[in-house]
mmCIF file of C-alpha atoms in Angstrom:
data_model
loop_
_atom_site.group_PDB
_atom_site.id
_atom_site.type_symbol
_atom_site.label_atom_id
_atom_site.label_comp_id
_atom_site.label_asym_id
_atom_site.label_seq_id
_atom_site.Cartn_x
_atom_site.Cartn_y
_atom_site.Cartn_z
ATOM 1 C CA MET A 768 83.081 73.710 81.741
ATOM 2 C CA THR A 769 80.935 74.445 84.788
ATOM 3 C CA VAL A 770 78.184 77.061 84.876
ATOM 4 C CA THR A 771 80.576 78.964 87.318
ATOM 5 C CA GLY A 772 83.432 78.743 84.877
ATOM 6 C CA LEU A 773 81.420 80.094 81.901
ATOM 7 C CA ARG A 774 80.278 83.033 84.052
ATOM 8 C CA GLU A 775 83.890 83.896 84.826
ATOM 9 C CA VAL A 776 84.793 83.653 81.078
ATOM 10 C CA LYS A 777 81.852 85.952 80.259
ATOM 11 C CA LYS A 778 82.866 88.362 82.816
ATOM 12 C CA ARG A 779 86.515 88.674 81.606
ATOM 13 C CA GLU A 780 85.286 89.022 77.950
ATOM 14 C CA THR A 781 82.803 91.885 78.974
ATOM 15 C CA ARG A 782 85.549 93.421 81.138
ATOM 16 C CA GLN A 783 88.022 93.395 78.136
ATOM 17 C CA LEU A 784 85.390 94.573 75.808
ATOM 18 C CA ILE A 785 84.815 97.559 77.799
ATOM 19 C CA SER A 786 88.448 98.197 78.237
ATOM 20 C CA ASP A 787 89.132 98.035 74.694
ATOM 21 C CA ARG A 788 86.240 100.307 73.702
ATOM 22 C CA ALA A 789 87.188 102.968 76.323
ATOM 23 C CA THR A 790 90.764 102.786 75.039
ATOM 24 C CA GLY A 791 89.603 103.376 71.454
ATOM 25 C CA LEU A 792 87.581 106.470 72.611
ATOM 26 C CA PHE A 793 90.285 107.893 74.816
ATOM 27 C CA LEU A 794 92.773 107.883 72.093
ATOM 28 C CA ALA A 795 90.324 109.225 69.447
ATOM 29 C CA LYS A 796 88.733 111.972 71.755
ATOM 30 C CA GLY A 797 91.072 112.383 74.567
ATOM 31 C CA PHE A 798 90.569 111.211 78.156
ATOM 32 C CA GLU A 799 89.011 114.243 79.463
ATOM 33 C CA HIS A 800 86.346 114.669 76.710
ATOM 34 C CA THR A 801 85.191 111.084 76.860
ATOM 35 C CA THR A 802 82.061 110.158 78.973
ATOM 36 C CA ILE A 803 81.112 106.952 80.685
ATOM 37 C CA ALA A 804 77.967 106.963 78.767
ATOM 38 C CA GLU A 805 79.902 106.894 75.422
ATOM 39 C CA ILE A 806 81.893 104.173 76.637
ATOM 40 C CA ALA A 807 78.873 102.072 77.592
ATOM 41 C CA GLU A 808 77.257 102.839 74.275
ATOM 42 C CA ALA A 809 80.319 101.751 72.342
ATOM 43 C CA ALA A 810 80.537 98.465 74.421
ATOM 44 C CA ARG A 811 76.791 98.083 74.097
ATOM 45 C CA VAL A 812 76.403 97.664 77.852
ATOM 46 C CA ALA A 813 74.563 99.762 80.678
ATOM 47 C CA LYS A 814 76.455 102.606 82.340
ATOM 48 C CA LYS A 815 76.180 100.630 85.461
ATOM 49 C CA THR A 816 78.029 97.799 83.995
ATOM 50 C CA VAL A 817 81.048 100.016 83.156
ATOM 51 C CA THR A 818 81.115 101.311 86.762
ATOM 52 C CA ASN A 819 80.677 97.794 88.092
ATOM 53 C CA TYR A 820 83.957 96.622 86.325
ATOM 54 C CA PHE A 821 85.703 99.988 86.521
ATOM 55 C CA PRO A 822 84.813 102.199 89.584
ATOM 56 C CA ARG A 823 86.658 105.224 88.330
ATOM 57 C CA LYS A 824 87.136 106.282 84.650
ATOM 58 C CA GLU A 825 90.945 106.290 85.414
ATOM 59 C CA ASP A 826 90.686 102.591 86.009
ATOM 60 C CA LEU A 827 89.623 102.246 82.306
ATOM 61 C CA ALA A 828 92.815 103.917 81.177
ATOM 62 C CA PHE A 829 95.173 102.055 83.500
ATOM 63 C CA ASP A 830 93.676 98.686 83.048
ATOM 64 C CA HIS A 831 96.806 96.883 84.395
ATOM 65 C CA GLN A 832 97.362 99.044 87.491
ATOM 66 C CA GLU A 833 97.329 96.157 89.905
ATOM 67 C CA GLU A 834 100.237 94.479 88.017
ATOM 68 C CA PHE A 835 102.130 97.932 87.989
ATOM 69 C CA VAL A 836 101.623 98.666 91.867
ATOM 70 C CA GLU A 837 102.624 95.208 92.845
ATOM 71 C CA SER A 838 105.517 94.574 90.469
ATOM 72 C CA LEU A 839 108.403 95.849 92.531
ATOM 73 C CA ALA A 840 107.264 94.089 95.693
ATOM 74 C CA ARG A 841 106.821 90.787 93.815
ATOM 75 C CA THR A 842 110.411 91.338 92.306
ATOM 76 C CA VAL A 843 111.948 91.475 95.866
ATOM 77 C CA VAL A 844 109.628 88.724 97.230
ATOM 78 C CA ALA A 845 110.786 86.472 94.357
ATOM 79 C CA ARG A 846 114.608 87.235 94.676
ATOM 80 C CA GLY A 847 116.870 84.117 94.474
ATOM 81 C CA PRO A 848 119.151 82.780 97.254
ATOM 82 C CA GLY A 849 121.922 85.368 98.203
ATOM 83 C CA GLU A 850 120.253 87.924 95.704
ATOM 84 C CA SER A 851 119.932 91.443 97.323
ATOM 85 C CA ALA A 852 116.850 93.601 96.828
ATOM 86 C CA LEU A 853 118.819 96.055 94.660
ATOM 87 C CA GLY A 854 120.100 93.081 92.524
ATOM 88 C CA ALA A 855 116.652 91.707 92.092
ATOM 89 C CA LEU A 856 115.113 95.185 91.150
ATOM 90 C CA ARG A 857 117.976 96.034 88.707
ATOM 91 C CA SER A 858 117.646 92.789 86.918
ATOM 92 C CA GLY A 859 113.685 93.051 86.832
ATOM 93 C CA CYS A 860 113.994 96.442 85.485
ATOM 94 C CA LEU A 861 116.459 95.607 82.630
ATOM 95 C CA ASP A 862 114.506 92.514 81.640
ATOM 96 C CA ALA A 863 111.204 94.746 81.582
ATOM 97 C CA ILE A 864 113.023 97.099 79.391
ATOM 98 C CA ALA A 865 114.550 94.429 76.994
ATOM 99 C CA ARG A 866 111.035 93.003 76.693
ATOM 100 C CA GLN A 867 109.639 96.479 76.108
ATOM 101 C CA ASP A 868 106.970 95.765 78.760
ATOM 102 C CA PRO A 869 104.109 98.373 79.030
ATOM 103 C CA VAL A 870 104.485 98.163 82.844
ATOM 104 C CA ALA A 871 108.047 99.714 82.466
ATOM 105 C CA GLY A 872 106.482 102.554 80.346
ATOM 106 C CA PHE A 873 106.517 101.087 76.788
ATOM 107 C CA ALA A 874 102.858 102.223 76.080
ATOM 108 C CA GLY A 875 103.106 103.453 72.519
ATOM 109 C CA PRO A 876 103.084 106.990 71.304
ATOM 110 C CA GLU A 877 99.311 107.528 71.120
ATOM 111 C CA PHE A 878 98.667 106.220 74.816
ATOM 112 C CA SER A 879 101.768 108.053 76.074
ATOM 113 C CA ARG A 880 100.422 111.176 74.405
ATOM 114 C CA MET A 881 97.100 110.701 76.002
ATOM 115 C CA ILE A 882 98.459 110.328 79.536
ATOM 116 C CA ALA A 883 100.729 113.474 78.840
ATOM 117 C CA ASP A 884 97.668 115.570 77.538
ATOM 118 C CA SER A 885 95.464 114.543 80.584
ATOM 119 C CA PRO A 886 95.981 116.194 83.857
ATOM 120 C CA THR A 887 93.670 113.646 85.470
ATOM 121 C CA LEU A 888 95.786 110.642 84.233
ATOM 122 C CA SER A 889 98.975 112.453 85.053
ATOM 123 C CA VAL A 890 98.056 112.874 88.733
ATOM 124 C CA CYS A 891 96.658 109.240 88.679
ATOM 125 C CA LEU A 892 100.116 107.852 87.359
ATOM 126 C CA ARG A 893 101.898 109.443 90.136
ATOM 127 C CA SER A 894 99.677 108.139 92.686
ATOM 128 C CA LEU A 895 100.176 104.598 91.109
ATOM 129 C CA HIS A 896 104.089 105.165 91.591
ATOM 130 C CA ASP A 897 103.226 106.050 95.223
ATOM 131 C CA LEU A 898 101.290 103.014 95.810
ATOM 132 C CA ARG A 899 103.977 100.860 94.053
ATOM 133 C CA GLU A 900 106.524 102.406 96.582
ATOM 134 C CA ASP A 901 104.356 101.775 99.502
ATOM 135 C CA ASN A 902 104.073 97.873 98.537
ATOM 136 C CA LEU A 903 107.855 97.961 97.986
ATOM 137 C CA ALA A 904 108.194 99.252 101.477
ATOM 138 C CA ALA A 905 106.139 96.660 103.018
ATOM 139 C CA ALA A 906 107.898 93.819 101.120
ATOM 140 C CA LEU A 907 111.304 95.273 102.413
ATOM 141 C CA VAL A 908 110.025 95.424 106.008
ATOM 142 C CA ALA A 909 108.999 91.487 105.600
ATOM 143 C CA ALA A 910 112.360 90.742 103.884
ATOM 144 C CA THR A 911 114.560 92.350 106.635
ATOM 145 C CA GLY A 912 112.215 91.853 109.637
ATOM 146 C CA ALA A 913 112.447 95.689 110.421
ATOM 147 C CA THR A 914 110.205 96.964 113.074
ATOM 148 C CA ALA A 915 107.250 98.947 112.254
ATOM 149 C CA GLY A 916 108.871 102.321 113.070
ATOM 150 C CA ASP A 917 112.166 101.615 111.121
ATOM 151 C CA ILE A 918 112.564 104.249 108.463
ATOM 152 C CA THR A 919 115.161 102.112 106.539
ATOM 153 C CA PRO A 920 112.628 100.227 104.436
ATOM 154 C CA ARG A 921 110.636 103.244 103.415
ATOM 155 C CA ALA A 922 113.721 105.150 102.652
ATOM 156 C CA ALA A 923 115.081 102.284 100.554
ATOM 157 C CA ALA A 924 111.697 101.897 98.662
ATOM 158 C CA ALA A 925 111.817 105.671 97.944
ATOM 159 C CA VAL A 926 115.195 105.326 96.526
ATOM 160 C CA PHE A 927 114.519 102.152 94.427
ATOM 161 C CA GLY A 928 111.103 103.404 93.424
ATOM 162 C CA GLY A 929 112.823 106.814 92.473
ATOM 163 C CA VAL A 930 115.066 105.013 90.003
ATOM 164 C CA HIS A 931 112.032 103.198 88.418
ATOM 165 C CA ARG A 932 110.072 106.494 88.192
ATOM 166 C CA VAL A 933 113.099 108.053 86.294
ATOM 167 C CA VAL A 934 113.362 105.340 83.909
ATOM 168 C CA PHE A 935 109.542 105.095 83.210
ATOM 169 C CA ALA A 936 109.662 108.844 82.529
ATOM 170 C CA ARG A 937 112.559 108.480 80.273
ATOM 171 C CA ILE A 938 110.957 105.813 78.261
ATOM 172 C CA GLN A 939 107.834 108.058 77.973
ATOM 173 C CA GLU A 940 110.090 110.975 76.906
ATOM 174 C CA LEU A 941 111.659 108.973 74.359
ATOM 175 C CA THR A 942 108.361 107.536 72.958
ATOM 176 C CA LEU A 943 106.900 110.946 72.776
ATOM 177 C CA ALA A 944 110.150 112.242 70.722
ATOM 178 C CA GLY A 945 109.278 109.667 68.085
ATOM 179 C CA ARG A 946 111.938 107.071 68.910
ATOM 180 C CA GLY A 947 111.141 103.386 68.004
ATOM 181 C CA GLY A 948 110.939 100.621 70.645
ATOM 182 C CA PRO A 949 114.332 98.967 70.043
ATOM 183 C CA GLU A 950 116.110 102.294 70.313
ATOM 184 C CA ILE A 951 114.326 103.352 73.451
ATOM 185 C CA ALA A 952 115.210 99.965 74.921
ATOM 186 C CA ALA A 953 118.770 100.427 74.148
ATOM 187 C CA VAL A 954 119.064 103.868 75.729
ATOM 188 C CA ALA A 955 116.799 103.271 78.559
ATOM 189 C CA GLY A 956 118.571 99.980 79.407
ATOM 190 C CA GLU A 957 122.140 101.771 79.541
ATOM 191 C CA GLU A 958 120.809 104.615 81.609
ATOM 192 C CA ALA A 959 119.013 102.339 84.110
ATOM 193 C CA GLU A 960 122.266 100.458 84.550
ATOM 194 C CA GLN A 961 123.862 103.870 85.335
ATOM 195 C CA ALA A 962 121.332 104.895 87.713
ATOM 196 C CA PHE A 963 121.364 101.487 89.602
ATOM 197 C CA ALA A 964 125.148 101.682 89.771
ATOM 198 C CA LEU A 965 124.752 104.794 91.897
ATOM 199 C CA LEU A 966 122.970 102.638 94.567
ATOM 200 C CA GLU A 967 125.535 99.842 94.815
ATOM 201 C CA ALA A 968 127.717 101.286 97.577
ATOM 202 C CA SER A 969 124.766 102.093 99.894
ATOM 203 C CA PHE A 970 122.304 99.175 99.017
ATOM 204 C CA GLY A 971 124.462 96.463 97.443
ATOM 205 C CA ASP A 972 123.833 94.077 100.445
ATOM 206 C CA TYR A 973 120.403 95.400 101.632
ATOM 207 C CA ALA A 974 117.769 92.619 102.127
ATOM 208 C CA ARG A 975 119.963 89.912 100.760
ATOM 209 C CA ALA A 976 118.065 86.642 100.747
#
């Protein structure tokens, strides 16, 4: 392995270590009561190292936020021949639920409680949902060739994103109620099917590849 390759491995390891130590502290003390200095001490790095990898404290809690905000747009871009945006998003959502994917909301009771108990993280989560809708709208513009001023892709993204928000919130709700992963997946899968079915008449052929 080259020197550059070794440096990249070391960076990934350091980033993961900081993230793991931060998560442990957040769960033990609560997000609002944990400081960057405490995270740095736990990871045995300088405070500056923590902020170099994670500019905001919220970034430490939502370590996979890039994957989250790009997930719906990527699903639309990757849809198969003849598949509509609705069809792709429905299949992607149901698959994520079946896999109990953390990006779909399967974060576990401790992490879910941490978010629910933190005003900062609750606001941050809403902003991540907003960014995900913005990325989806951009993907729908590209998929349909819509003009910059066309409201249709933005409206469609808001509707599609709204279903994903509701499903995500439902998974969190069931998690905090003490339900197990398989039971949550069964309930959320059925309810997601119902929600997407409501959109079929209006969006069944929209952005068909």
